[in-house]
Short mmCIF file of C-alpha atoms in Angstrom, two decimals:
data_model
loop_
_atom_site.label_atom_id
_atom_site.label_comp_id
_atom_site.label_asym_id
_atom_site.label_seq_id
_atom_site.Cartn_x
_atom_site.Cartn_y
_atom_site.Cartn_z
CA MET A 73 -55.06 -32.82 -21.05
CA HIS A 74 -57.18 -29.99 -21.86
CA LEU A 75 -60.40 -31.69 -22.80
CA THR A 76 -62.11 -33.43 -19.49
CA ARG A 77 -65.42 -34.63 -19.36
CA ASP A 78 -66.14 -34.00 -15.57
CA PRO A 79 -66.96 -30.24 -14.45
CA ILE A 80 -64.82 -27.67 -15.19
CA ASP A 81 -61.57 -27.43 -11.86
CA VAL A 82 -62.08 -23.54 -11.47
CA ALA A 83 -60.49 -23.39 -8.06
CA ALA A 84 -57.68 -25.94 -9.88
CA LEU A 85 -56.77 -23.62 -12.94
CA LEU A 86 -56.99 -20.36 -10.24
CA SER A 87 -54.05 -22.16 -8.12
CA SER A 88 -51.65 -21.79 -10.65
CA VAL A 89 -51.15 -18.10 -10.72
CA ARG A 90 -47.17 -17.26 -10.47
CA PRO A 91 -46.25 -14.85 -7.50
CA SER A 92 -45.41 -12.17 -10.59
CA ASP A 93 -48.99 -11.93 -11.38
CA GLY A 94 -50.62 -9.37 -10.78
CA GLY A 95 -53.70 -9.40 -12.67
CA VAL A 96 -55.95 -12.86 -13.88
CA CYS A 97 -58.44 -12.86 -16.31
CA LEU A 98 -60.34 -16.17 -15.96
CA PHE A 99 -63.62 -15.75 -18.71
CA LEU A 100 -66.24 -19.12 -18.43
CA GLY A 101 -68.25 -20.33 -21.46
CA VAL A 102 -71.75 -21.73 -19.54
CA VAL A 103 -74.26 -23.38 -21.49
CA ARG A 104 -77.09 -20.70 -21.48
CA ASN A 105 -80.91 -21.88 -21.50
CA GLU A 106 -81.65 -20.11 -24.92
CA ASN A 107 -79.36 -19.51 -27.72
CA ALA A 108 -81.22 -17.88 -30.86
CA GLY A 109 -85.08 -17.59 -30.02
CA ARG A 110 -85.41 -21.08 -28.32
CA SER A 111 -84.73 -22.75 -25.61
CA THR A 112 -81.94 -25.01 -24.09
CA THR A 113 -83.09 -28.20 -22.06
CA ARG A 114 -79.01 -29.04 -22.59
CA ILE A 115 -76.39 -29.10 -24.49
CA GLU A 116 -73.63 -31.92 -25.88
CA TYR A 117 -70.28 -31.25 -26.23
CA GLU A 118 -68.74 -33.96 -29.16
CA ALA A 119 -64.49 -33.69 -29.99
CA TYR A 120 -62.27 -35.06 -32.26
CA GLY A 121 -60.61 -35.67 -29.18
CA PRO A 122 -56.84 -35.83 -29.79
CA MET A 123 -56.66 -33.17 -32.41
CA ALA A 124 -58.82 -30.51 -30.28
CA GLU A 125 -56.08 -31.32 -27.49
CA ASP A 126 -53.49 -30.77 -29.82
CA GLU A 127 -55.39 -27.35 -31.17
CA LEU A 128 -55.97 -25.99 -27.47
CA ALA A 129 -52.54 -26.51 -26.63
CA ARG A 130 -50.69 -24.46 -30.29
CA ILE A 131 -53.90 -21.77 -29.78
CA ALA A 132 -52.85 -21.60 -25.72
CA ARG A 133 -48.71 -22.03 -26.51
CA GLY A 134 -49.42 -19.36 -29.79
CA VAL A 135 -51.16 -17.21 -27.26
CA GLU A 136 -48.13 -17.17 -24.90
CA LEU A 137 -46.08 -16.14 -27.84
CA GLU A 138 -48.25 -12.91 -28.94
CA TRP A 139 -48.26 -12.08 -25.38
CA PRO A 140 -44.79 -12.96 -22.98
CA GLY A 141 -45.06 -13.44 -20.00
CA VAL A 142 -48.34 -14.19 -19.99
CA GLN A 143 -49.61 -17.35 -18.71
CA VAL A 144 -53.12 -19.33 -20.33
CA ARG A 145 -54.20 -22.50 -19.36
CA VAL A 146 -57.36 -23.83 -20.99
CA ARG A 147 -59.43 -26.47 -20.28
CA HIS A 148 -62.93 -27.93 -22.25
CA ARG A 149 -65.59 -29.92 -21.26
CA VAL A 150 -66.85 -32.94 -23.47
CA GLY A 151 -70.61 -34.50 -22.89
CA SER A 152 -73.68 -33.75 -21.69
CA LEU A 153 -74.03 -30.23 -20.10
CA GLU A 154 -76.77 -28.80 -17.57
CA VAL A 155 -77.87 -25.22 -18.10
CA GLY A 156 -74.96 -23.54 -16.25
CA GLU A 157 -72.35 -25.33 -16.63
CA ALA A 158 -69.20 -24.06 -17.90
CA SER A 159 -67.79 -25.88 -21.11
CA VAL A 160 -65.06 -23.71 -21.71
CA ALA A 161 -62.30 -22.49 -19.32
CA ILE A 162 -59.60 -20.21 -20.57
CA LEU A 163 -57.04 -18.72 -17.25
CA ALA A 164 -54.78 -16.15 -18.79
CA CYS A 165 -52.38 -14.95 -16.22
CA ALA A 166 -50.06 -11.27 -16.64
CA PRO A 167 -47.76 -9.14 -14.69
CA HIS A 168 -50.46 -6.44 -15.59
CA ARG A 169 -54.70 -6.33 -16.39
CA ALA A 170 -53.81 -4.98 -19.89
CA ASP A 171 -52.63 -8.27 -21.06
CA ALA A 172 -54.42 -10.87 -18.81
CA PHE A 173 -57.70 -9.21 -20.53
CA ALA A 174 -55.77 -9.10 -24.31
CA ALA A 175 -54.75 -12.55 -23.81
CA CYS A 176 -58.00 -13.89 -22.84
CA ARG A 177 -60.36 -12.05 -25.43
CA ALA A 178 -57.59 -13.42 -27.74
CA ALA A 179 -57.44 -17.57 -26.66
CA ILE A 180 -61.63 -17.98 -26.54
CA ASP A 181 -61.81 -16.18 -29.24
CA ARG A 182 -59.79 -18.83 -31.74
CA ILE A 183 -61.15 -21.79 -29.78
CA LYS A 184 -64.43 -21.12 -31.25
CA SER A 185 -62.85 -20.51 -34.31
CA THR A 186 -60.74 -23.72 -35.01
CA VAL A 187 -61.25 -26.15 -32.36
CA PRO A 188 -62.99 -28.94 -33.71
CA ILE A 189 -65.82 -29.63 -31.39
CA TRP A 190 -69.28 -28.87 -31.58
CA LYS A 191 -72.22 -28.30 -29.84
CA LYS A 192 -75.81 -29.99 -30.10
CA GLU A 193 -78.63 -27.70 -28.71
CA PHE A 194 -81.58 -30.28 -26.46
CA HIS A 195 -85.25 -28.50 -26.67
CA PRO A 196 -87.30 -28.84 -24.57
CA ASP A 197 -90.32 -30.87 -26.48
CA GLY A 198 -87.15 -33.43 -27.71
CA SER A 199 -86.11 -32.00 -30.40
CA SER A 200 -82.00 -31.43 -30.80
CA ASP A 201 -79.79 -29.18 -33.35
CA TRP A 202 -76.56 -28.77 -33.80
CA VAL A 203 -74.59 -25.64 -33.72
CA ASP A 204 -73.31 -23.56 -36.57
CA PRO A 205 -71.78 -20.63 -35.89
CA THR A 206 -71.58 -20.03 -40.37
CA ARG A 207 -75.06 -19.77 -40.07
CA GLY A 208 -75.68 -17.39 -37.69
CA GLY A 209 -77.56 -19.95 -35.07
CA VAL A 210 -78.49 -23.55 -35.68
CA THR A 211 -78.96 -26.08 -38.92
CA GLY A 212 -81.33 -27.84 -39.51
CA HIS A 213 -83.00 -30.88 -36.49
CA SER A 214 -81.28 -33.49 -35.95
CA MET B 1342 -54.30 -47.32 -51.04
CA GLN B 1343 -57.12 -46.89 -48.23
CA VAL B 1344 -57.21 -43.80 -45.73
CA HIS B 1345 -59.16 -43.67 -42.44
CA LEU B 1346 -62.20 -41.93 -42.84
CA LEU B 1347 -63.60 -40.03 -39.65
CA TYR B 1348 -66.78 -38.56 -39.18
CA PHE B 1349 -68.74 -35.89 -36.58
CA ALA B 1350 -71.51 -33.95 -36.36
CA THR B 1351 -74.09 -33.71 -38.94
CA PHE B 1352 -71.75 -35.74 -40.89
CA ARG B 1353 -71.32 -38.21 -38.65
CA ASP B 1354 -75.52 -38.53 -38.99
CA VAL B 1355 -75.79 -37.92 -42.88
CA SER B 1356 -73.67 -40.59 -43.04
CA GLY B 1357 -75.01 -43.23 -40.25
CA ARG B 1358 -71.05 -44.17 -38.88
CA ASP B 1359 -68.62 -42.26 -37.48
CA ARG B 1360 -65.36 -44.34 -39.09
CA GLU B 1361 -64.60 -46.33 -41.39
CA ASP B 1362 -61.63 -47.06 -44.47
CA ARG B 1363 -61.69 -46.98 -47.82
CA GLN B 1364 -59.80 -47.15 -50.79
CA VAL B 1365 -58.74 -43.86 -51.93
CA PRO B 1366 -56.70 -44.06 -56.74
CA ALA B 1367 -53.08 -43.22 -55.01
CA GLY B 1368 -52.67 -39.47 -56.01
CA ALA B 1369 -55.96 -38.93 -54.92
CA ARG B 1370 -55.98 -35.03 -53.87
CA VAL B 1371 -58.68 -34.09 -50.36
CA ALA B 1372 -61.38 -32.32 -52.46
CA ASP B 1373 -61.53 -35.93 -54.64
CA LEU B 1374 -62.14 -37.81 -51.47
CA TRP B 1375 -65.00 -35.41 -51.04
CA ASP B 1376 -65.82 -35.34 -54.27
CA GLU B 1377 -66.26 -38.88 -54.01
CA LEU B 1378 -67.57 -38.41 -50.37
CA VAL B 1379 -70.36 -36.12 -52.27
CA ARG B 1380 -71.68 -38.63 -55.30
CA GLU B 1381 -72.15 -41.52 -52.63
CA MET B 1382 -73.80 -39.08 -49.95
CA PRO B 1383 -75.51 -36.09 -51.22
CA GLY B 1384 -76.72 -35.36 -48.18
CA LEU B 1385 -73.23 -34.04 -47.28
CA ALA B 1386 -72.70 -30.35 -48.89
CA ARG B 1387 -74.06 -28.17 -47.93
CA THR B 1388 -72.24 -24.73 -49.47
CA GLY B 1389 -70.34 -26.37 -52.52
CA LEU B 1390 -67.61 -25.76 -51.81
CA THR B 1391 -65.39 -28.42 -49.54
CA PRO B 1392 -65.55 -27.98 -46.05
CA PRO B 1393 -62.71 -28.11 -43.72
CA ALA B 1394 -60.33 -31.27 -43.64
CA ALA B 1395 -57.64 -32.86 -40.93
CA VAL B 1396 -55.67 -34.86 -42.23
CA ASN B 1397 -53.48 -36.62 -39.81
CA ARG B 1398 -54.77 -34.52 -36.89
CA GLU B 1399 -53.81 -31.11 -38.59
CA TYR B 1400 -55.88 -28.46 -40.51
CA THR B 1401 -54.50 -28.99 -44.28
CA GLY B 1402 -55.51 -27.76 -47.78
CA ALA B 1403 -57.98 -29.44 -50.11
CA GLU B 1404 -55.47 -29.61 -52.63
CA THR B 1405 -53.75 -31.63 -50.46
CA ARG B 1406 -52.52 -35.21 -51.78
CA LEU B 1407 -53.49 -38.05 -49.40
CA ARG B 1408 -50.50 -40.84 -48.81
CA GLU B 1409 -51.71 -44.57 -46.86
CA GLY B 1410 -53.01 -44.59 -43.79
CA ASP B 1411 -53.82 -41.36 -43.44
CA GLU B 1412 -56.39 -40.21 -40.83
CA VAL B 1413 -58.48 -37.86 -42.78
CA ALA B 1414 -61.56 -35.70 -40.74
CA PHE B 1415 -64.13 -33.32 -43.09
CA LEU B 1416 -65.16 -31.02 -40.81
CA PRO B 1417 -68.36 -29.01 -40.02
CA PRO B 1418 -68.59 -26.16 -38.76
CA VAL B 1419 -67.39 -25.85 -35.64
CA ALA B 1420 -69.92 -25.26 -32.31
CA GLY B 1421 -67.09 -25.42 -29.68
CA GLY B 1422 -66.88 -23.02 -26.14
CA MET C 1143 -70.87 -5.49 1.83
CA HIS C 1144 -68.21 -4.85 -1.92
CA LEU C 1145 -65.59 -4.60 1.00
CA THR C 1146 -64.22 -7.83 2.82
CA ARG C 1147 -61.45 -7.73 5.67
CA ASP C 1148 -61.44 -11.45 4.43
CA PRO C 1149 -60.34 -13.89 1.61
CA ILE C 1150 -62.32 -13.13 -1.83
CA ASP C 1151 -64.76 -16.09 -2.47
CA VAL C 1152 -64.27 -16.37 -6.12
CA ALA C 1153 -66.78 -19.84 -5.55
CA ALA C 1154 -69.61 -17.38 -3.75
CA LEU C 1155 -69.53 -15.25 -6.89
CA LEU C 1156 -69.43 -17.04 -9.80
CA SER C 1157 -72.73 -18.47 -7.89
CA SER C 1158 -74.28 -15.57 -9.33
CA VAL C 1159 -73.85 -16.48 -12.84
CA ARG C 1160 -78.13 -16.40 -13.80
CA PRO C 1161 -79.04 -18.88 -16.50
CA SER C 1162 -79.60 -16.66 -19.01
CA ASP C 1163 -75.63 -15.93 -18.92
CA GLY C 1164 -72.81 -17.94 -22.26
CA GLY C 1165 -69.75 -15.34 -20.28
CA VAL C 1166 -68.64 -14.98 -17.78
CA CYS C 1167 -65.77 -13.09 -17.44
CA LEU C 1168 -64.07 -13.33 -14.00
CA PHE C 1169 -60.42 -10.47 -12.60
CA LEU C 1170 -58.93 -10.86 -9.82
CA GLY C 1171 -56.35 -8.18 -8.94
CA VAL C 1172 -53.31 -10.35 -7.37
CA VAL C 1173 -50.80 -8.97 -4.88
CA ARG C 1174 -47.27 -9.10 -6.98
CA ASN C 1175 -43.90 -10.15 -5.33
CA GLU C 1176 -42.48 -6.87 -6.91
CA ASN C 1177 -43.54 -3.28 -8.24
CA ALA C 1178 -41.76 -0.82 -10.18
CA GLY C 1179 -38.04 -3.14 -9.80
CA ARG C 1180 -38.72 -3.54 -6.03
CA SER C 1181 -39.09 -7.38 -4.15
CA THR C 1182 -42.87 -6.41 -2.70
CA THR C 1183 -43.49 -8.61 0.69
CA ARG C 1184 -46.89 -7.91 1.09
CA ILE C 1185 -49.45 -4.74 1.10
CA GLU C 1186 -51.49 -2.73 3.26
CA TYR C 1187 -55.20 -2.90 1.58
CA GLU C 1188 -56.45 1.09 3.68
CA ALA C 1189 -59.92 2.03 2.47
CA TYR C 1190 -62.35 5.30 3.54
CA GLY C 1191 -64.79 3.09 4.11
CA PRO C 1192 -68.22 3.97 3.68
CA MET C 1193 -67.26 6.31 0.51
CA ALA C 1194 -66.07 3.78 -1.33
CA GLU C 1195 -68.49 1.03 -0.83
CA ASP C 1196 -70.27 3.96 -3.17
CA GLU C 1197 -68.40 4.02 -4.89
CA LEU C 1198 -68.08 0.76 -5.92
CA ALA C 1199 -71.51 0.44 -5.88
CA ARG C 1200 -72.29 2.97 -8.34
CA ILE C 1201 -69.67 1.86 -10.33
CA ALA C 1202 -70.36 -1.08 -10.63
CA ARG C 1203 -74.23 -0.07 -11.73
CA GLY C 1204 -72.76 2.26 -14.11
CA VAL C 1205 -71.35 -0.48 -16.15
CA GLU C 1206 -74.19 -2.71 -15.65
CA LEU C 1207 -75.90 0.27 -17.05
CA GLU C 1208 -73.94 0.86 -19.62
CA TRP C 1209 -73.80 -2.73 -21.20
CA PRO C 1210 -78.26 -3.43 -20.85
CA GLY C 1211 -78.22 -7.49 -20.22
CA VAL C 1212 -74.51 -7.72 -17.99
CA GLN C 1213 -74.06 -8.47 -14.75
CA VAL C 1214 -71.26 -7.16 -12.09
CA ARG C 1215 -70.54 -7.98 -8.78
CA VAL C 1216 -67.58 -6.33 -6.79
CA ARG C 1217 -65.51 -7.30 -4.13
CA HIS C 1218 -62.41 -4.83 -2.50
CA ARG C 1219 -60.41 -6.32 0.07
CA VAL C 1220 -58.69 -3.88 2.88
CA GLY C 1221 -56.23 -4.99 5.62
CA SER C 1222 -52.73 -6.68 4.69
CA LEU C 1223 -52.44 -9.01 2.13
CA GLU C 1224 -49.00 -11.41 1.10
CA VAL C 1225 -47.86 -12.54 -2.20
CA GLY C 1226 -50.67 -14.45 -4.57
CA GLU C 1227 -54.22 -13.24 -2.64
CA ALA C 1228 -56.40 -11.69 -4.49
CA SER C 1229 -57.09 -7.51 -3.65
CA VAL C 1230 -60.07 -6.91 -6.10
CA ALA C 1231 -62.26 -9.34 -8.50
CA ILE C 1232 -64.60 -8.27 -10.83
CA LEU C 1233 -67.43 -10.99 -12.39
CA ALA C 1234 -69.33 -9.95 -15.18
CA CYS C 1235 -71.64 -11.97 -17.00
CA ALA C 1236 -73.40 -12.01 -19.88
CA PRO C 1237 -75.81 -13.92 -21.99
CA HIS C 1238 -72.40 -12.85 -24.67
CA ARG C 1239 -68.90 -13.16 -24.30
CA ALA C 1240 -68.14 -9.42 -25.99
CA ASP C 1241 -70.23 -7.44 -23.25
CA ALA C 1242 -68.81 -9.90 -20.29
CA PHE C 1243 -65.20 -8.57 -21.14
CA ALA C 1244 -65.91 -5.00 -21.99
CA ALA C 1245 -67.88 -5.00 -18.33
CA CYS C 1246 -65.66 -6.64 -16.75
CA ARG C 1247 -62.58 -4.45 -18.16
CA ALA C 1248 -63.74 -0.93 -17.57
CA ALA C 1249 -65.26 -2.17 -13.75
CA ILE C 1250 -61.47 -2.69 -13.05
CA ASP C 1251 -60.90 0.33 -14.88
CA ARG C 1252 -63.23 2.56 -13.46
CA ILE C 1253 -62.48 1.09 -10.16
CA LYS C 1254 -58.17 2.16 -10.38
CA SER C 1255 -58.82 5.44 -11.04
CA THR C 1256 -61.76 7.12 -8.73
CA VAL C 1257 -62.37 4.41 -4.97
CA PRO C 1258 -61.15 5.82 -2.34
CA ILE C 1259 -58.59 3.00 -1.16
CA TRP C 1260 -55.30 3.00 -0.67
CA LYS C 1261 -51.96 1.03 -0.50
CA LYS C 1262 -49.38 0.17 1.34
CA GLU C 1263 -45.86 -1.78 -0.63
CA PHE C 1264 -43.92 -4.00 1.82
CA HIS C 1265 -40.17 -5.00 0.80
CA PRO C 1266 -37.68 -7.32 2.86
CA ASP C 1267 -35.38 -4.30 4.02
CA GLY C 1268 -38.70 -3.84 5.77
CA SER C 1269 -39.23 -0.11 4.21
CA SER C 1270 -42.86 0.50 2.69
CA ASP C 1271 -44.20 2.93 0.22
CA TRP C 1272 -47.59 3.93 -0.34
CA VAL C 1273 -48.31 3.57 -4.49
CA ASP C 1274 -48.37 6.24 -6.36
CA PRO C 1275 -50.19 5.22 -9.89
CA THR C 1276 -49.72 8.90 -10.90
CA ARG C 1277 -46.14 9.12 -10.31
CA GLY C 1278 -45.85 6.15 -12.32
CA GLY C 1279 -45.09 4.01 -8.22
CA VAL C 1280 -44.69 4.74 -5.56
CA THR C 1281 -44.32 7.83 -3.05
CA GLY C 1282 -41.97 8.21 -0.68
CA HIS C 1283 -41.65 6.23 1.48
CA SER C 1284 -43.08 6.36 5.01
CA MET D 630 -69.13 26.45 11.72
CA GLN D 631 -67.50 22.92 13.22
CA VAL D 632 -66.25 20.23 9.95
CA HIS D 633 -64.75 16.70 10.35
CA LEU D 634 -62.07 15.93 8.69
CA LEU D 635 -61.02 12.84 7.49
CA TYR D 636 -56.79 12.03 6.38
CA PHE D 637 -55.89 8.75 4.24
CA ALA D 638 -52.96 7.68 3.58
CA THR D 639 -49.73 9.59 3.20
CA PHE D 640 -52.46 12.38 4.48
CA ARG D 641 -52.54 10.38 8.06
CA ASP D 642 -49.11 9.89 7.51
CA VAL D 643 -47.93 13.93 7.18
CA SER D 644 -50.61 14.76 9.75
CA GLY D 645 -50.13 12.25 12.56
CA ARG D 646 -53.80 12.32 12.79
CA ASP D 647 -56.59 10.00 11.18
CA ARG D 648 -59.69 12.25 11.73
CA GLU D 649 -60.24 16.03 13.70
CA ASP D 650 -63.13 18.07 13.45
CA ARG D 651 -62.07 22.14 12.94
CA GLN D 652 -64.01 24.94 13.54
CA VAL D 653 -63.32 26.97 9.59
CA PRO D 654 -65.14 30.53 8.59
CA ALA D 655 -68.72 30.63 7.50
CA GLY D 656 -68.89 30.28 3.73
CA ALA D 657 -65.26 28.59 3.29
CA ARG D 658 -64.83 26.65 0.49
CA VAL D 659 -62.83 23.39 -0.37
CA ALA D 660 -59.85 24.85 -1.44
CA ASP D 661 -60.71 27.86 1.43
CA LEU D 662 -59.72 24.15 4.39
CA TRP D 663 -56.49 23.25 2.07
CA ASP D 664 -54.62 25.82 2.17
CA GLU D 665 -54.84 26.81 5.79
CA LEU D 666 -54.39 22.26 6.38
CA VAL D 667 -50.99 22.74 3.67
CA ARG D 668 -49.85 25.96 5.85
CA GLU D 669 -50.20 24.08 9.06
CA MET D 670 -48.54 21.19 7.34
CA PRO D 671 -46.98 21.44 4.32
CA GLY D 672 -45.64 18.78 3.80
CA LEU D 673 -49.44 18.07 2.55
CA ALA D 674 -48.61 19.75 -0.60
CA ARG D 675 -47.06 18.33 -3.33
CA THR D 676 -47.97 19.44 -6.37
CA GLY D 677 -49.51 22.76 -5.68
CA LEU D 678 -53.12 22.00 -5.89
CA THR D 679 -56.23 21.24 -4.31
CA PRO D 680 -56.09 17.46 -4.13
CA PRO D 681 -59.75 15.89 -5.08
CA ALA D 682 -61.54 15.73 -1.85
CA ALA D 683 -64.80 14.19 -0.75
CA VAL D 684 -67.20 16.03 1.00
CA ASN D 685 -70.32 14.26 2.95
CA ARG D 686 -68.59 10.17 1.19
CA GLU D 687 -69.16 12.26 -2.54
CA TYR D 688 -66.50 14.06 -5.16
CA THR D 689 -66.92 17.62 -4.50
CA GLY D 690 -65.47 20.56 -6.98
CA ALA D 691 -62.58 22.34 -5.09
CA GLU D 692 -64.84 25.71 -5.04
CA THR D 693 -67.86 23.92 -2.81
CA ARG D 694 -69.01 25.62 -0.10
CA LEU D 695 -68.13 23.64 2.58
CA ARG D 696 -71.15 23.20 5.65
CA GLU D 697 -72.07 22.85 9.28
CA GLY D 698 -70.85 19.04 10.17
CA ASP D 699 -70.13 18.52 6.39
CA GLU D 700 -67.46 15.59 6.58
CA VAL D 701 -64.41 15.80 4.63
CA ALA D 702 -61.88 13.82 2.71
CA PHE D 703 -58.88 15.39 1.11
CA LEU D 704 -57.97 11.64 -1.20
CA PRO D 705 -54.35 11.52 -1.84
CA PRO D 706 -54.09 9.38 -5.23
CA VAL D 707 -56.20 6.06 -5.22
CA ALA D 708 -54.10 3.12 -5.74
CA GLY D 709 -56.83 0.25 -5.19
CA GLY D 710 -58.08 -2.68 -7.21
#
């Protein structure tokens, strides 16, 4: 399972490093305290669960095929996250670091572009917005 | 025939529902279903284009023909990560 | 202090993420079970301690200046390490992921090229070699 | 004048020591000290070039003149990370 309501267990992810790995690249996407100039208090992540699971698995598998020898592990959080909490974690392990970096970067870029997950930012005044990356920020608040 | 529609994020907010079963004419395409939804709920239309759609949990083109029992979701701009 | 004889505490490193950070890139260099076709049982890391400390601090500072807004943390292990143990850890945090990846990658590349640290690989037959990256592998065994 | 020499990794193995105080002529350069070491311990020479050197814990050029009390280290190819 790639989606989780519980905090992402980074130590558990790191335990999947193999004896043949020399380079490990871990990316964490973290809830920031601001976006597009507005303060954020928390973010709610919503997923089309079964499809998001399939897409995350497909992306991990695709990156592993594209960078042979790399192992990719992905976790994405759903539910309400506070500032500082990790919403996504990608672990890419490889014999050498260049592949680990490239695979990790490709995985997060693809996750952001195709996995059916949405986020609603909450502001100090109680208002909230669905984030719309295609509009360079947020959509009308809901 | 009947398809099962799912609504997420802004589309759920605009439609006021997260799922529904809906009758569509035999041979209807994904784009036809979208056009029908927009006629009912103009607030869904943001750009005039059919948004990315998934049928049975896979991305599919707007010209794809629907089949009885399909699970269909139109997807607002994704923002994972 | 950037050098440590104790295992690198990844959780402690991750605790330095700031509320303004949205992207966190952690690189771990890990002892592999082979190098240049020969099996490795363990590696001894030796440092010119005070100079290595200065160089690690200088590299972290330099990367932070080159990528404004990025925070870089570096730890390098010395002593005898088993296969699977992390010899180096770099944490790069930034508001956005592109800077986190770029800064992390630059930091590890620079560390490998200039910090006065050496490593001796031990093989199953008891022999050992100083690793010499300029010779594409190892020097004569010692 | 006297400088304090440090040996690491292969250079320590070849020289059989990890440090020593050594007298050098006034005005001696880093390269002169290296040449003297190689005359005594030919095993140090791997390429004919003076290896990277640090004086008082900073990288320095082979033409740098040594001063009384300097801490000097010639550095085998580094392999950190």
